[in-house]
Amino acid sequence: MTKSEQLFQEAARVIPGGVNSPVRAFQSIGGTPRFIKCARGACLYDEDDNCYIDFVGSWGPMILGHSHKAVLERVTEACRQGLSFGAATAIEVEMAKLVCGMVPSIEMVRMVNSGTEAVMSAVRAARGFTGREKIIKFSGCYHGHSDGLLVQAGSGVMTAGVPDSLGVPAGCVKDTLSAEYNHLDSVEGHFKRCGEEIAAVIVEPVAANMGVVPPLPGFLEGLRRLCDTYGALLIFDEVITGFRLAAGGAQEYYGVMPDLTALGKIIGGGMPVGAYGGRRDIMELVAPLGGVYQAGTLSGNPVAMAAGMAQLTLLKEHPQYYQELNRKGDWFYGQMRDLTEREDLPCQVNHVGSLGCLYFTKQKVVDYRSAKTSDTKAFAAYCNYMLGQGVYLAPSQFEAMFLSLAHTEVMLKDVLQKALTFFLQKV
Ligand SMILES: *Cc1c(COP(=O)(O)O)cnc(C)c1O
């Protein structure tokens, strides 16, 4: 038995499913989760001393690669000053200034501890500001696990085969309207029926929890226009896209400005951090300034801020990083697309910059419905084969692949070669 198998058996006795987040279980591809011991650059090392080229990157945060020296140094230094004070600190001011300076639509920002919290709080602020209760979300978009947003919520929920979640009272989702990603008419339909009651539209500007589905031209602009017409707020959930597609996230990349933005993942540099922010007039409603209550014992934690600051500062000071990352993504996913076309495989490769997904379907993937046509058994075989070859992909068809600055061309060529070998044998 491998160490991972042994640990998984022990884990399963004391942790539900043996994991602290369902996406880490290998349920949808079969097999045992690898227990990771350490990570450097683009590589993960498991307890059995296997090495993997990592395409998960802790689900996004590790954009500079694992164990980046400058980030580790800053964190170590912060630790020496004390782990938490529950009081205001200078680094929080620095961090807020940095985020406001990087993300174009953010004038004020509040730190929280996760993406889930960030989105939940942004939605509360939107409801508080507009005095309206309904929100529109898109099928296949994931916005964390808060009650009101666990409707048609993509990835983790999707592969578990459970449409939503037990334990979410019907009353909590009665104000959550579902629309179809990339279909403006489905959004307009809701606005026409009850536009006066809609506080906000929340969207992943690039949907990255049903694989990767880029917005069709005009989609984000159309959402902006509909929100303006009906007096609703536009919330971008940039927990994945923030600081990934550009220093200013998807809003900079696509040039469409939301009223509120939720951030997570990269902003913490690997530590548990989320943030929400946006227009000053909205954010001034947040407690203690205004009546929208939101709080957090460990929010703005100095060690977490140190990791985030170190990573964001590097990203801000090196605009060429984004050119490099996006070029690498265009090349890698382009090669993968060429490969699937050359071999005439029933596959689709979607990508935006460093985010990408290989779907096992003949249909173009533009929304939740088309994403679901993917052959998840074929994906499982592919994923397991790659794992055996030392390539760590997210163990689900409906998760994105994340490239980091630490992935080299040599590694990526090797990965393409392995994928080709799989396809020549199997499909
Ligand atoms: C990961 C994610 C979240 C939730 O963030 P957590 O830190 O896991 O709570 C919210 N929205 C999107 C788009 C995400 O990818």
Tab-separated table of C-alpha atoms and ligand atoms in Angstrom, residues 21 59 113-119 141-145 155 204 206 208-209 237-241 262-265 272-274 399 402, ligand 1:
chain	number	residue	atom	x	y	z
A	21	SER	CA	-12.840	20.056	0.337
A	59	TRP	CA	-6.822	25.942	-7.616
A	113	ASN	CA	-10.919	34.932	4.667
A	114	SER	CA	-12.182	33.107	1.580
A	115	GLY	CA	-13.785	33.508	-1.809
A	116	THR	CA	-17.046	32.222	-0.382
A	117	GLU	CA	-17.129	35.016	2.163
A	118	ALA	CA	-16.148	37.610	-0.424
A	119	VAL	CA	-19.037	36.739	-2.729
A	141	CYS	CA	-20.932	29.301	-12.301
A	142	TYR	CA	-19.660	28.621	-8.785
A	143	HIS	CA	-19.597	31.380	-6.207
A	144	GLY	CA	-18.606	29.528	-3.060
A	145	HIS	CA	-20.754	27.405	-0.799
A	155	SER	CA	-17.658	21.865	-10.673
A	204	GLU	CA	-17.684	34.709	-13.376
A	206	VAL	CA	-14.676	33.780	-17.536
A	208	ALA	CA	-13.982	28.526	-14.773
A	209	ASN	CA	-16.022	26.103	-12.701
A	237	ASP	CA	-16.768	37.065	-9.209
A	238	GLU	CA	-13.075	37.362	-10.010
A	239	VAL	CA	-11.977	34.833	-7.410
A	240	ILE	CA	-10.247	32.930	-10.237
A	241	THR	CA	-9.738	35.608	-12.917
A	262	ALA	CA	-15.155	39.485	-5.360
A	263	LEU	CA	-11.549	38.333	-5.085
A	264	GLY	CA	-9.878	35.270	-3.626
A	265	LYS	CA	-7.235	32.690	-4.484
A	272	PRO	CA	-6.719	31.961	3.155
A	273	VAL	CA	-7.696	35.416	1.895
A	274	GLY	CA	-10.654	36.854	0.043
A	399	GLU	CA	-12.254	22.204	-13.352
A	402	PHE	CA	-3.936	26.606	-14.239
B	1	LIG	C1	-12.977	29.137	-5.575
B	1	LIG	C2	-14.094	30.038	-5.940
B	1	LIG	C3	-14.924	30.614	-4.987
B	1	LIG	C4	-14.870	30.235	-3.531
B	1	LIG	O1	-13.671	30.558	-2.942
B	1	LIG	P1	-13.227	29.778	-1.579
B	1	LIG	O2	-11.983	30.473	-1.171
B	1	LIG	O3	-13.049	28.352	-1.989
B	1	LIG	O4	-14.328	29.948	-0.615
B	1	LIG	C5	-15.842	31.559	-5.394
B	1	LIG	N1	-15.954	31.893	-6.690
B	1	LIG	C6	-15.185	31.343	-7.649
B	1	LIG	C7	-15.328	31.794	-9.054
B	1	LIG	C8	-14.258	30.378	-7.312
B	1	LIG	O5	-13.535	29.791	-8.273
